[in-house]
XYZ file of C-alpha atoms in Angstrom:
445
model
C -0.010 -0.044 0.000
C 1.438 3.389 -1.039
C -1.421 5.909 -0.409
C -3.218 7.147 2.705
C -6.974 6.466 3.029
C -9.499 9.267 2.778
C -11.678 8.473 5.788
C -12.222 11.831 7.592
C -15.409 13.909 7.211
C -16.351 17.423 8.410
C -17.029 16.231 11.967
C -13.707 14.621 12.572
C -11.814 17.345 10.713
C -13.533 20.111 12.701
C -12.661 18.350 15.943
C -9.023 18.038 14.780
C -8.949 21.839 14.305
C -10.248 22.326 17.884
C -8.041 19.608 19.326
C -4.996 20.990 17.555
C -5.470 24.388 19.116
C -6.899 23.820 22.568
C -4.221 22.050 24.504
C -2.799 23.332 27.746
C -2.624 27.053 26.822
C -6.082 28.231 27.775
C -5.548 26.750 31.294
C -2.464 28.993 32.096
C -1.697 31.630 29.464
C -4.611 33.901 30.512
C -2.729 34.547 33.688
C 0.320 35.517 31.566
C -1.757 38.059 29.643
C -3.276 39.422 32.821
C 0.188 40.016 34.360
C 1.364 41.807 31.192
C -1.621 44.208 30.846
C -3.129 46.728 33.255
C -6.939 46.224 32.837
C -9.463 43.584 31.895
C -10.295 45.582 28.785
C -6.749 45.240 27.543
C -6.770 41.492 28.303
C -9.911 40.873 26.321
C -8.627 43.168 23.577
C -5.470 41.140 23.050
C -7.455 37.828 23.080
C -9.797 39.242 20.464
C -6.797 40.225 18.342
C -5.512 36.631 18.746
C -8.887 35.312 17.512
C -8.682 37.578 14.466
C -5.126 36.331 13.744
C -6.340 32.685 14.026
C -9.284 33.358 11.748
C -7.103 35.110 9.139
C -4.564 32.244 9.291
C -7.280 29.547 9.046
C -9.067 31.169 6.066
C -5.739 31.507 4.255
C -4.786 27.910 4.904
C -8.397 26.858 3.766
C -7.597 28.203 0.299
C -4.323 26.301 0.188
C -5.710 23.089 1.663
C -8.643 22.992 -0.712
C -6.392 23.715 -3.702
C -3.703 21.176 -2.748
C -5.433 18.464 -0.660
C -2.295 16.422 0.015
C -0.764 14.976 3.167
C 1.826 17.340 4.624
C -0.152 20.637 4.674
C 2.245 23.608 4.923
C 5.186 21.449 3.654
C 3.348 21.033 0.303
C 2.440 24.728 0.010
C 5.901 25.937 0.823
C 7.473 23.433 -1.627
C 5.304 24.495 -4.491
C 5.658 28.230 -3.794
C 9.241 28.631 -2.591
C 11.142 25.518 -3.611
C 12.338 22.285 -2.013
C 14.932 23.849 0.362
C 12.436 25.915 2.442
C 10.032 22.954 2.376
C 12.829 20.668 3.567
C 13.578 22.975 6.362
C 9.929 22.989 7.419
C 9.937 19.272 7.643
C 13.414 19.212 9.291
C 12.341 21.652 11.997
C 9.052 19.844 12.478
C 10.936 16.661 13.359
C 13.739 18.292 15.333
C 11.963 20.973 17.357
C 8.496 22.151 16.412
C 6.314 19.028 16.722
C 8.629 16.886 18.753
C 9.314 19.715 21.263
C 5.613 20.482 21.636
C 4.814 16.731 22.105
C 7.534 16.300 24.807
C 6.492 19.523 26.572
C 2.822 18.902 26.655
C 3.271 15.226 27.656
C 5.283 16.584 30.644
C 2.247 18.870 31.391
C -0.055 15.810 31.434
C 2.307 14.080 33.811
C 2.202 17.034 36.145
C -1.606 17.010 36.325
C -1.771 13.194 36.723
C 0.693 13.423 39.679
C -2.076 15.362 41.600
C -4.285 12.339 41.595
C -2.046 9.207 41.689
C 1.537 8.494 42.741
C 3.823 8.138 39.736
C 7.181 7.474 41.289
C 6.995 3.752 40.344
C 7.046 4.607 36.633
C 9.888 7.088 36.792
C 8.053 10.166 37.894
C 6.886 12.846 35.492
C 9.393 11.978 32.727
C 8.385 8.331 32.989
C 4.676 9.206 32.638
C 5.459 11.530 29.744
C 7.474 8.867 27.951
C 4.745 6.227 28.442
C 2.137 8.783 27.124
C 4.167 9.386 23.940
C 4.801 5.704 23.402
C 1.078 4.725 23.920
C -0.205 7.389 21.593
C 2.402 6.574 18.899
C 1.090 3.048 18.930
C -2.527 4.195 18.789
C -1.843 6.231 15.661
C 0.322 3.415 14.254
C -2.856 1.385 14.152
C -4.461 3.720 11.656
C -6.067 7.131 11.144
C -9.379 5.831 12.568
C -8.105 4.846 16.041
C -6.118 8.142 16.144
C -9.107 10.317 15.217
C -11.576 8.443 17.441
C -9.161 9.079 20.355
C -8.781 12.710 19.324
C -12.579 13.136 19.012
C -13.246 11.797 22.487
C -10.760 14.011 24.218
C -11.684 16.984 22.131
C -15.391 16.638 22.926
C -14.458 16.282 26.648
C -12.532 19.531 26.692
C -15.252 21.348 24.686
C -17.896 20.156 27.203
C -15.879 21.103 30.237
C -14.864 24.544 29.101
C -18.443 25.215 27.797
C -19.870 24.236 31.160
C -17.372 26.531 32.967
C -18.433 29.434 30.635
C -22.162 28.810 31.038
C -21.909 28.509 34.791
C -19.577 31.510 35.137
C -21.939 33.711 33.046
C -25.020 32.482 34.945
C -23.698 32.855 38.497
C -22.817 35.964 40.319
C -20.076 35.027 42.848
C -19.682 38.625 44.093
C -16.819 40.948 43.869
C -13.472 39.335 43.012
C -11.239 38.771 46.046
C -8.649 41.407 46.776
C -5.185 40.024 45.979
C -1.723 41.533 45.494
C -0.749 41.091 41.893
C 2.402 42.185 40.079
C 2.147 45.575 38.396
C 1.850 45.550 34.639
C 4.971 46.603 32.628
C 4.778 49.596 30.305
C 1.871 49.171 27.858
C 4.091 48.612 24.703
C 6.098 45.887 26.366
C 3.006 44.381 28.000
C 1.065 44.113 24.743
C 4.091 42.451 23.062
C 4.490 39.916 25.855
C 0.724 39.183 26.019
C 0.632 38.753 22.193
C 3.311 36.135 22.253
C 1.385 34.216 24.894
C -1.843 34.456 22.899
C -0.097 33.336 19.690
C 1.217 30.248 21.414
C -2.313 29.456 22.600
C -4.169 30.101 19.313
C -1.724 28.215 17.061
C -2.545 24.730 15.742
C -5.404 24.965 13.217
C -2.892 24.190 10.358
C -2.500 20.655 11.771
C -5.719 19.628 10.028
C -4.229 20.684 6.670
C -1.530 18.057 7.365
C -4.142 15.264 7.090
C -5.794 16.631 3.976
C -4.723 13.497 2.162
C -7.056 11.558 4.446
C -10.035 13.911 4.251
C -13.080 12.966 2.083
C -13.858 15.656 -0.574
C -11.201 18.036 0.814
C -12.077 20.942 -1.437
C -15.385 21.268 0.332
C -14.696 19.593 3.686
C -11.439 21.420 4.650
C -12.819 25.093 4.447
C -15.906 24.090 6.364
C -13.873 22.255 9.047
C -11.493 25.162 9.491
C -14.211 27.741 9.752
C -16.284 25.610 12.162
C -13.324 24.651 14.274
C -11.944 28.225 14.590
C -15.420 29.501 15.403
C -15.668 27.087 18.307
C -12.143 27.955 19.520
C -12.780 31.795 19.459
C -16.061 31.404 21.310
C -14.430 29.258 23.972
C -11.313 31.361 24.394
C -13.166 34.696 24.630
C -15.932 33.134 26.848
C -13.315 31.600 29.109
C -11.450 34.877 29.582
C -14.646 36.757 30.337
C -15.500 34.246 33.009
C -11.963 34.285 34.459
C -12.037 38.076 34.723
C -15.555 38.198 36.059
C -14.740 35.666 38.743
C -11.110 36.473 39.681
C -10.724 40.064 38.475
C -7.695 41.225 36.596
C -5.494 41.021 39.788
C -6.779 37.604 40.781
C -6.216 36.292 37.290
C -2.648 37.692 37.179
C -1.891 36.057 40.629
C -3.345 32.609 39.763
C -1.299 29.632 38.841
C -4.250 27.487 37.760
C -6.792 29.889 36.335
C -9.504 27.488 35.293
C -9.354 25.499 38.545
C -9.334 28.700 40.670
C -12.314 30.027 38.695
C -14.302 26.806 39.037
C -13.371 26.521 42.684
C -14.726 29.938 43.430
C -17.920 29.284 41.432
C -18.911 25.819 42.594
C -16.424 24.799 45.223
C -13.603 22.197 45.493
C -15.556 19.651 43.327
C -15.566 22.145 40.506
C -11.847 22.835 40.823
C -11.182 19.012 40.755
C -13.493 18.556 37.715
C -11.775 21.268 35.640
C -8.370 19.978 36.671
C -9.317 16.570 35.301
C -10.560 18.305 32.067
C -7.277 20.107 31.722
C -5.429 16.905 32.085
C -7.519 15.116 29.414
C -7.216 18.185 27.149
C -3.470 18.032 27.351
C -3.463 14.256 26.737
C -5.733 14.841 23.651
C -3.366 17.452 22.232
C -0.343 15.071 22.363
C -2.466 12.605 20.316
C -3.342 15.294 17.695
C 0.197 16.480 17.414
C 1.477 12.962 16.641
C -1.384 12.186 14.285
C -0.993 15.319 12.152
C 2.724 16.055 12.163
C 3.703 12.548 11.152
C 2.041 13.464 7.787
C 4.699 16.182 7.239
C 7.440 13.600 7.608
C 5.525 11.291 5.292
C 5.383 14.033 2.608
C 9.119 14.733 3.192
C 9.886 11.043 2.574
C 7.720 10.988 -0.502
C 9.896 13.704 -2.005
C 12.987 11.702 -1.184
C 14.399 14.732 0.572
C 15.098 12.986 3.899
C 14.765 9.312 4.959
C 12.554 7.920 2.143
C 11.307 5.244 4.490
C 9.134 7.823 6.121
C 6.880 7.634 3.055
C 5.978 4.020 3.697
C 2.330 3.250 4.538
C 1.465 0.201 6.694
C -0.086 -2.398 4.404
C -2.688 -3.386 7.025
C -3.343 -0.193 9.062
C -2.911 2.390 6.273
C -0.819 4.631 8.626
C 2.549 6.300 7.959
C 4.068 4.021 10.525
C 7.726 4.815 9.947
C 7.024 8.566 10.154
C 5.157 8.052 13.399
C 7.923 6.092 14.925
C 10.443 8.765 13.826
C 8.420 11.554 15.398
C 7.541 9.665 18.628
C 11.129 8.409 19.012
C 12.715 11.880 18.556
C 10.105 13.312 21.027
C 11.383 10.909 23.535
C 15.004 11.926 22.855
C 14.120 15.607 23.472
C 12.208 14.647 26.614
C 15.188 12.879 28.129
C 17.813 15.386 26.818
C 16.094 18.419 28.301
C 15.081 16.472 31.454
C 11.482 17.473 30.767
C 11.931 21.226 31.154
C 8.767 22.524 29.581
C 10.035 26.153 29.297
C 13.146 25.143 27.461
C 11.115 22.970 24.984
C 8.446 25.557 24.276
C 10.590 28.668 23.801
C 12.227 26.849 20.845
C 8.921 25.648 19.475
C 7.349 29.216 19.306
C 10.416 30.588 17.526
C 10.486 27.887 14.818
C 6.766 27.339 14.512
C 5.825 30.876 13.531
C 8.545 31.097 10.846
C 6.819 28.383 8.936
C 3.274 29.613 9.822
C 4.066 32.850 8.088
C 5.845 31.185 5.155
C 2.993 28.779 4.561
C 0.472 31.553 4.499
C 2.733 33.639 2.191
C 2.462 30.783 -0.325
C -1.018 31.985 -1.256
C 0.460 35.159 -2.838
C 3.031 33.208 -4.887
C 0.684 30.550 -6.054
C -2.020 33.024 -7.073
C 0.673 34.488 -9.394
C 2.523 31.411 -10.543
C -0.259 28.796 -10.593
C -3.437 30.655 -11.607
C -4.645 27.496 -13.380
C -5.071 25.440 -10.222
C -8.604 24.694 -9.219
C -9.507 26.699 -6.112
C -12.808 25.416 -4.635
C -12.455 28.083 -2.003
C -10.730 31.538 -2.157
C -9.729 33.327 1.017
C -11.967 36.293 1.875
C -10.433 39.706 2.038
C -7.457 38.789 -0.273
C -4.743 40.214 -0.186
C -5.322 42.097 3.013
C -6.320 39.218 5.305
C -3.460 36.897 4.420
C -1.038 39.923 4.611
C -2.235 40.641 8.024
C -1.584 37.154 9.144
C 1.896 37.091 7.635
C 2.743 40.358 9.462
C 1.348 38.920 12.741
C 3.693 35.861 12.237
C 6.611 38.140 11.710
C 5.828 40.041 14.897
C 5.586 36.787 16.767
C 8.921 35.591 15.409
C 10.757 38.803 16.576
C 9.088 38.715 19.926
C 10.069 35.045 20.506
C 13.638 35.759 19.508
C 13.904 38.727 21.962
C 12.195 36.892 24.837
C 13.999 33.471 24.396
C 17.349 34.251 22.811
C 19.119 31.032 23.852
C 16.631 28.658 22.422
C 16.036 30.863 19.332
C 19.778 30.594 18.684
C 19.547 26.838 19.121
C 16.775 26.860 16.581
C 18.826 29.053 14.194
C 21.613 26.551 14.475
C 19.216 23.701 13.555
C 18.092 25.648 10.555
C 21.726 26.180 9.389
C 22.409 22.393 10.001
C 19.332 21.613 7.842
C 20.683 23.852 5.027
C 24.090 22.182 5.102
C 22.469 18.701 5.116
C 20.172 19.562 2.209
C 23.085 20.920 0.209
C 25.195 17.924 0.976
C 22.365 15.537 -0.180
C 21.781 17.593 -3.400
C 25.509 17.780 -4.231
C 25.831 14.071 -3.490
C 22.968 13.263 -5.796
C 24.437 15.319 -8.601
C 27.782 13.593 -8.274
C 26.047 10.268 -8.411
C 24.147 11.319 -11.481
C 27.307 12.630 -13.180
C 29.108 9.347 -12.381
C 26.265 7.438 -13.973
C 26.386 9.547 -17.141
C 30.216 9.162 -17.359
C 29.921 5.434 -17.018
C 27.552 4.872 -19.909
């Protein structure tokens, strides 16, 4: 078997959008934005801006995905618009840092939540639990796209239900004035907006992961734009609703001082049982995100292997399960390497992810401009609304995110830059080696 199976409809694809975005961020980044900004109005304003950025990105990727419904998503668009080297670097960084770093970091987050309920020392503590989580979900997705998406759907529906319940209860109840707390003063507004925007960008990224499985979506020209629109709509409603309830219940100062915003909000609204319930929901949400990240990003490595740019074995499809099993084992295996090498330090892992991720977010979206000019003949079942302004706004937002991440996490950004340079050298070595082989073949005839 050499091709992936088209088995996903609007429902599963929409839930992949939601599951690829809502992970651990909404359970802790609202506190980061509150610490960076002086008032509730500023907090909601930055989250609204983040929603607009996400919508602009999703609509842009909807045109690209409907036009080129192939496994690999952004890898395919960058390859067709900018050439094989930038596309190779996207796949290279997905394996080395972007997807693998996020998987390792979020698996550690899951382990931290699980530790609140059961002792985990017998399996190696947090790192042991994180490793078991990565291995178990790699095996689940190895067994085919159906087991992977069913798992994703269950956990995504759970997180939607839990956060929706928190929003409805929070809007319906009136817990009284927020408690008086001592919170850190916000920095100067320009610095604060920049810091808050980086946190929001981290939290709203992920919709592009559904494009990575376009090769397994039924009627992708119609299904993918619908799924992206529906999924982003759900995420924006949940994120804005959650922040309204957080601020109403805790106030700006209480939100800034919180280390578990959803649990503290639920605890104040409905007591300890509510705090426990939302903590469980956060744990399941994080677990579900690890699954989606493995499911979708393995398709980038699959596309990379199909092109023969790096480890052609990644393009193999399991004859029984129809999964890119080699690509999955590569991604899961390298995630384990990063987990052990960094000793599970989440901050170290994520600071590198944000830097690299938004480079290729922006480059993928910029493909729409190049392909409109160079490939006007391609069938476009959907065209992005507000072209060229909406895609340009997203590309500019990505550029701002890259600069902000570089300034705030210089060390890991330099590590990421080093990985990019290594990728360029590796690509050039492979290309030059292939040319020498071809020249030798010609000389020998």
